[in-house]
Amino acid sequence: MPKKPKSEATRKPQRKLKTYQTSLGFYDQAVAAPSMKAALEAWGASSNLFHQGAAKETDDPDIVAATMASPGVVLRRPVGSDGPFTESAQLPTDLADGEAKRKPRPNSKPESKSKSKQRPAEGATKQSRKIDDQDARKAAAAFEKEERRRDAARRKEEAAIARERAKERARRDKAVATAQATLDAARREHDAKAEAIEAERAALDERAEAEQGRWDKQRKKLEEALRRART
């Protein structure tokens, strides 16, 4: 049995990319990714849009071709439109009350009917859409490159946020330290004044007590003199 070339035998298996589509805000969004999880991460979704019925895999040849040309890059078009997906889609000009006027989308029944009409040529259409192994490897490599770029950008943003938070904490700590120092100084000043007042009060109490003792002696002498005078 002939051996496979070493390069082919040791080649790392590439993940097959699929095209996923959703609608977020004013845009329809599409991305070529190896899994639903990867698509959600590319969209920045905080919940599982596929479980909610807000996202799906699509085999529309135009959308597939556009996303496969830029794997991992989120492409957009105005929501409800049937125009091409691009990286810099423009909002529709006919916005009413801050919302785009949505074109009615075909429901599931006409879509299935349309598919049934195309069923005779389905095998040939799918065959024409297949990407050969070389193109698949290129698309997967491009997706991984975009994923690394997005991760690097995310890490850079997180680092910038961490630095800003550190600066904010330093500013807050400095403000707290200044306020605490001011409070401590005011407390020491108050304690000194209160101590002086207490000292003055003690001296006044001592003077009052001395005056009361002097008065008691004088009063007794005067009362004794008054008593003798009466007799």
Tab-separated table of N, CA and C in Angstrom, residues 125-222:
chain	number	residue	atom	x	y	z
A	125	THR	N	-26.301	22.403	-7.820
A	125	THR	CA	-26.019	23.681	-7.156
A	125	THR	C	-25.058	23.492	-6.004
A	126	LYS	N	-25.308	22.472	-5.179
A	126	LYS	CA	-24.418	22.203	-4.047
A	126	LYS	C	-23.021	21.873	-4.532
A	127	GLN	N	-22.979	21.135	-5.603
A	127	GLN	CA	-21.669	20.757	-6.148
A	127	GLN	C	-20.905	22.005	-6.586
A	128	SER	N	-21.630	22.981	-7.172
A	128	SER	CA	-20.968	24.198	-7.641
A	128	SER	C	-20.510	25.057	-6.481
A	129	ARG	N	-21.163	24.901	-5.310
A	129	ARG	CA	-20.810	25.726	-4.162
A	129	ARG	C	-19.668	25.143	-3.353
A	130	LYS	N	-19.320	23.919	-3.595
A	130	LYS	CA	-18.277	23.275	-2.790
A	130	LYS	C	-16.940	23.971	-2.975
A	131	ILE	N	-16.245	24.122	-1.887
A	131	ILE	CA	-14.903	24.704	-1.926
A	131	ILE	C	-13.913	23.562	-1.870
A	132	ASP	N	-12.951	23.555	-2.753
A	132	ASP	CA	-11.989	22.462	-2.749
A	132	ASP	C	-11.118	22.527	-1.503
A	133	ASP	N	-10.337	21.483	-1.305
A	133	ASP	CA	-9.557	21.382	-0.079
A	133	ASP	C	-8.615	22.557	0.101
A	134	GLN	N	-7.994	23.011	-0.950
A	134	GLN	CA	-7.051	24.120	-0.837
A	134	GLN	C	-7.757	25.401	-0.409
A	135	ASP	N	-8.914	25.672	-1.020
A	135	ASP	CA	-9.670	26.863	-0.641
A	135	ASP	C	-10.172	26.752	0.796
A	136	ALA	N	-10.577	25.547	1.203
A	136	ALA	CA	-11.053	25.352	2.569
A	136	ALA	C	-9.945	25.618	3.572
A	137	ARG	N	-8.730	25.144	3.248
A	137	ARG	CA	-7.613	25.390	4.155
A	137	ARG	C	-7.299	26.875	4.235
A	138	LYS	N	-7.350	27.555	3.077
A	138	LYS	CA	-7.084	28.993	3.067
A	138	LYS	C	-8.139	29.736	3.879
A	139	ALA	N	-9.410	29.350	3.711
A	139	ALA	CA	-10.482	30.013	4.444
A	139	ALA	C	-10.343	29.786	5.940
A	140	ALA	N	-10.024	28.535	6.342
A	140	ALA	CA	-9.858	28.234	7.759
A	140	ALA	C	-8.669	28.981	8.341
A	141	ALA	N	-7.577	29.056	7.584
A	141	ALA	CA	-6.398	29.794	8.060
A	141	ALA	C	-6.716	31.276	8.195
A	142	ALA	N	-7.498	31.801	7.231
A	142	ALA	CA	-7.878	33.215	7.315
A	142	ALA	C	-8.773	33.469	8.507
A	143	PHE	N	-9.662	32.514	8.792
A	143	PHE	CA	-10.535	32.670	9.963
A	143	PHE	C	-9.708	32.686	11.239
A	144	GLU	N	-8.761	31.746	11.349
A	144	GLU	CA	-7.930	31.688	12.545
A	144	GLU	C	-7.107	32.969	12.698
A	145	LYS	N	-6.636	33.521	11.566
A	145	LYS	CA	-5.894	34.778	11.616
A	145	LYS	C	-6.778	35.903	12.119
A	146	GLU	N	-8.001	35.962	11.609
A	146	GLU	CA	-8.939	36.995	12.048
A	146	GLU	C	-9.293	36.806	13.518
A	147	GLU	N	-9.427	35.528	13.924
A	147	GLU	CA	-9.740	35.237	15.326
A	147	GLU	C	-8.608	35.704	16.238
A	148	ARG	N	-7.354	35.458	15.803
A	148	ARG	CA	-6.206	35.923	16.594
A	148	ARG	C	-6.166	37.445	16.644
A	149	ARG	N	-6.466	38.090	15.510
A	149	ARG	CA	-6.488	39.553	15.494
A	149	ARG	C	-7.553	40.100	16.433
A	150	ARG	N	-8.737	39.453	16.418
A	150	ARG	CA	-9.816	39.899	17.289
A	150	ARG	C	-9.457	39.678	18.758
A	151	ASP	N	-8.813	38.530	19.062
A	151	ASP	CA	-8.384	38.263	20.434
A	151	ASP	C	-7.334	39.265	20.883
A	152	ALA	N	-6.392	39.595	19.993
A	152	ALA	CA	-5.358	40.576	20.332
A	152	ALA	C	-5.985	41.946	20.597
A	153	ALA	N	-6.960	42.322	19.753
A	153	ALA	CA	-7.646	43.606	19.948
A	153	ALA	C	-8.413	43.609	21.259
A	154	ARG	N	-9.040	42.441	21.581
A	154	ARG	CA	-9.785	42.348	22.837
A	154	ARG	C	-8.842	42.473	24.037
A	155	ARG	N	-7.682	41.777	23.941
A	155	ARG	CA	-6.718	41.859	25.049
A	155	ARG	C	-6.182	43.282	25.198
A	156	LYS	N	-5.943	43.953	24.061
A	156	LYS	CA	-5.457	45.329	24.108
A	156	LYS	C	-6.489	46.240	24.761
A	157	GLU	N	-7.757	46.032	24.392
A	157	GLU	CA	-8.823	46.843	24.978
A	157	GLU	C	-8.953	46.578	26.472
A	158	GLU	N	-8.879	45.289	26.860
A	158	GLU	CA	-8.964	44.955	28.282
A	158	GLU	C	-7.798	45.543	29.062
A	159	ALA	N	-6.595	45.531	28.454
A	159	ALA	CA	-5.435	46.115	29.124
A	159	ALA	C	-5.619	47.618	29.306
A	160	ALA	N	-6.171	48.277	28.264
A	160	ALA	CA	-6.414	49.719	28.359
A	160	ALA	C	-7.443	50.021	29.443
A	161	ILE	N	-8.483	49.184	29.519
A	161	ILE	CA	-9.502	49.370	30.556
A	161	ILE	C	-8.896	49.160	31.934
A	162	ALA	N	-8.031	48.130	32.064
A	162	ALA	CA	-7.385	47.856	33.349
A	162	ALA	C	-6.500	49.029	33.770
A	163	ARG	N	-5.751	49.600	32.798
A	163	ARG	CA	-4.917	50.759	33.126
A	163	ARG	C	-5.764	51.947	33.557
A	164	GLU	N	-6.863	52.176	32.853
A	164	GLU	CA	-7.738	53.294	33.204
A	164	GLU	C	-8.345	53.092	34.590
A	165	ARG	N	-8.724	51.838	34.887
A	165	ARG	CA	-9.280	51.554	36.214
A	165	ARG	C	-8.229	51.742	37.298
A	166	ALA	N	-6.970	51.357	36.990
A	166	ALA	CA	-5.892	51.544	37.957
A	166	ALA	C	-5.672	53.033	38.226
A	167	LYS	N	-5.700	53.851	37.145
A	167	LYS	CA	-5.560	55.293	37.315
A	167	LYS	C	-6.708	55.859	38.147
A	168	GLU	N	-7.911	55.364	37.867
A	168	GLU	CA	-9.086	55.837	38.611
A	168	GLU	C	-8.967	55.457	40.083
A	169	ARG	N	-8.494	54.214	40.350
A	169	ARG	CA	-8.307	53.803	41.747
A	169	ARG	C	-7.259	54.677	42.419
A	170	ALA	N	-6.152	54.992	41.690
A	170	ALA	CA	-5.100	55.836	42.268
A	170	ALA	C	-5.644	57.224	42.586
A	171	ARG	N	-6.454	57.781	41.648
A	171	ARG	CA	-7.056	59.098	41.896
A	171	ARG	C	-8.004	59.048	43.085
A	172	ARG	N	-8.792	57.960	43.157
A	172	ARG	CA	-9.728	57.837	44.268
A	172	ARG	C	-8.992	57.663	45.595
A	173	ASP	N	-7.938	56.823	45.585
A	173	ASP	CA	-7.163	56.617	46.809
A	173	ASP	C	-6.510	57.915	47.268
A	174	LYS	N	-6.006	58.712	46.305
A	174	LYS	CA	-5.396	59.990	46.657
A	174	LYS	C	-6.429	60.935	47.258
A	175	ALA	N	-7.619	60.971	46.655
A	175	ALA	CA	-8.683	61.837	47.161
A	175	ALA	C	-9.106	61.399	48.558
A	176	VAL	N	-9.200	60.072	48.760
A	176	VAL	CA	-9.574	59.547	50.077
A	176	VAL	C	-8.505	59.900	51.111
A	177	ALA	N	-7.221	59.741	50.724
A	177	ALA	CA	-6.126	60.055	51.640
A	177	ALA	C	-6.137	61.532	52.017
A	178	THR	N	-6.386	62.406	51.023
A	178	THR	CA	-6.448	63.841	51.294
A	178	THR	C	-7.603	64.173	52.226
A	179	ALA	N	-8.768	63.602	51.946
A	179	ALA	CA	-9.934	63.852	52.800
A	179	ALA	C	-9.706	63.328	54.217
A	180	GLN	N	-9.059	62.144	54.319
A	180	GLN	CA	-8.780	61.570	55.631
A	180	GLN	C	-7.797	62.442	56.418
A	181	ALA	N	-6.760	62.937	55.714
A	181	ALA	CA	-5.780	63.807	56.366
A	181	ALA	C	-6.441	65.090	56.854
A	182	THR	N	-7.329	65.662	56.033
A	182	THR	CA	-8.043	66.874	56.428
A	182	THR	C	-8.923	66.616	57.645
A	183	LEU	N	-9.604	65.475	57.639
A	183	LEU	CA	-10.449	65.113	58.775
A	183	LEU	C	-9.623	64.928	60.034
A	184	ASP	N	-8.488	64.228	59.907
A	184	ASP	CA	-7.627	63.998	61.079
A	184	ASP	C	-7.104	65.314	61.640
A	185	ALA	N	-6.699	66.239	60.757
A	185	ALA	CA	-6.197	67.536	61.216
A	185	ALA	C	-7.298	68.317	61.935
A	186	ALA	N	-8.509	68.287	61.361
A	186	ALA	CA	-9.634	68.984	61.990
A	186	ALA	C	-9.968	68.367	63.343
A	187	ARG	N	-9.868	67.040	63.448
A	187	ARG	CA	-10.140	66.369	64.721
A	187	ARG	C	-9.098	66.753	65.787
A	188	ARG	N	-7.830	66.801	65.350
A	188	ARG	CA	-6.785	67.191	66.305
A	188	ARG	C	-6.987	68.627	66.783
A	189	GLU	N	-7.373	69.507	65.848
A	189	GLU	CA	-7.642	70.894	66.237
A	189	GLU	C	-8.801	70.974	67.221
A	190	HIS	N	-9.855	70.202	66.933
A	190	HIS	CA	-11.010	70.190	67.837
A	190	HIS	C	-10.626	69.659	69.214
A	191	ASP	N	-9.862	68.561	69.232
A	191	ASP	CA	-9.455	67.979	70.510
A	191	ASP	C	-8.630	68.977	71.330
A	192	ALA	N	-7.737	69.733	70.648
A	192	ALA	CA	-6.914	70.719	71.356
A	192	ALA	C	-7.783	71.825	71.954
A	193	LYS	N	-8.750	72.303	71.158
A	193	LYS	CA	-9.637	73.361	71.660
A	193	LYS	C	-10.514	72.840	72.803
A	194	ALA	N	-11.006	71.612	72.652
A	194	ALA	CA	-11.839	71.043	73.707
A	194	ALA	C	-11.030	70.865	74.985
A	195	GLU	N	-9.776	70.466	74.843
A	195	GLU	CA	-8.909	70.299	76.015
A	195	GLU	C	-8.665	71.644	76.708
A	196	ALA	N	-8.460	72.697	75.877
A	196	ALA	CA	-8.257	74.028	76.464
A	196	ALA	C	-9.508	74.502	77.198
A	197	ILE	N	-10.657	74.235	76.590
A	197	ILE	CA	-11.919	74.625	77.226
A	197	ILE	C	-12.111	73.874	78.536
A	198	GLU	N	-11.776	72.566	78.538
A	198	GLU	CA	-11.898	71.782	79.764
A	198	GLU	C	-10.967	72.322	80.852
A	199	ALA	N	-9.754	72.744	80.440
A	199	ALA	CA	-8.816	73.312	81.417
A	199	ALA	C	-9.362	74.610	81.997
A	200	GLU	N	-9.928	75.456	81.101
A	200	GLU	CA	-10.528	76.708	81.577
A	200	GLU	C	-11.710	76.420	82.499
A	201	ARG	N	-12.510	75.397	82.128
A	201	ARG	CA	-13.662	75.045	82.965
A	201	ARG	C	-13.210	74.564	84.335
A	202	ALA	N	-12.151	73.761	84.381
A	202	ALA	CA	-11.635	73.276	85.659
A	202	ALA	C	-11.138	74.436	86.523
A	203	ALA	N	-10.464	75.406	85.848
A	203	ALA	CA	-9.972	76.577	86.599
A	203	ALA	C	-11.139	77.390	87.141
A	204	LEU	N	-12.198	77.564	86.314
A	204	LEU	CA	-13.386	78.296	86.756
A	204	LEU	C	-14.066	77.579	87.920
A	205	ASP	N	-14.134	76.229	87.806
A	205	ASP	CA	-14.740	75.476	88.910
A	205	ASP	C	-13.941	75.660	90.193
A	206	GLU	N	-12.629	75.684	90.053
A	206	GLU	CA	-11.769	75.869	91.236
A	206	GLU	C	-11.961	77.259	91.825
A	207	ARG	N	-12.041	78.272	90.944
A	207	ARG	CA	-12.268	79.633	91.417
A	207	ARG	C	-13.641	79.774	92.068
A	208	ALA	N	-14.638	79.106	91.443
A	208	ALA	CA	-15.993	79.171	92.007
A	208	ALA	C	-16.036	78.506	93.379
A	209	GLU	N	-15.337	77.387	93.498
A	209	GLU	CA	-15.307	76.692	94.791
A	209	GLU	C	-14.596	77.537	95.846
A	210	ALA	N	-13.502	78.182	95.431
A	210	ALA	CA	-12.773	79.047	96.380
A	210	ALA	C	-13.633	80.231	96.808
A	211	GLU	N	-14.358	80.794	95.823
A	211	GLU	CA	-15.230	81.920	96.130
A	211	GLU	C	-16.360	81.497	97.054
A	212	GLN	N	-16.901	80.287	96.828
A	212	GLN	CA	-17.969	79.800	97.696
A	212	GLN	C	-17.462	79.606	99.120
A	213	GLY	N	-16.242	79.074	99.256
A	213	GLY	CA	-15.667	78.899	100.607
A	213	GLY	C	-15.431	80.228	101.303
A	214	ARG	N	-14.918	81.213	100.559
A	214	ARG	CA	-14.694	82.547	101.141
A	214	ARG	C	-15.998	83.171	101.584
A	215	TRP	N	-17.023	83.015	100.699
A	215	TRP	CA	-18.325	83.599	101.022
A	215	TRP	C	-18.948	82.926	102.239
A	216	ASP	N	-18.803	81.640	102.359
A	216	ASP	CA	-19.374	80.932	103.519
A	216	ASP	C	-18.756	81.461	104.818
A	217	LYS	N	-17.467	81.658	104.852
A	217	LYS	CA	-16.800	82.176	106.051
A	217	LYS	C	-17.250	83.602	106.356
A	218	GLN	N	-17.318	84.429	105.298
A	218	GLN	CA	-17.729	85.812	105.498
A	218	GLN	C	-19.176	85.888	105.957
A	219	ARG	N	-20.018	85.061	105.340
A	219	ARG	CA	-21.435	85.064	105.711
A	219	ARG	C	-21.628	84.688	107.171
A	220	LYS	N	-20.883	83.684	107.617
A	220	LYS	CA	-21.015	83.253	109.025
A	220	LYS	C	-20.614	84.372	109.988
A	221	LYS	N	-19.526	85.071	109.643
A	221	LYS	CA	-19.074	86.165	110.503
A	221	LYS	C	-20.110	87.277	110.545
A	222	LEU	N	-20.650	87.605	109.356
A	222	LEU	CA	-21.628	88.676	109.285
A	222	LEU	C	-22.923	88.297	109.987
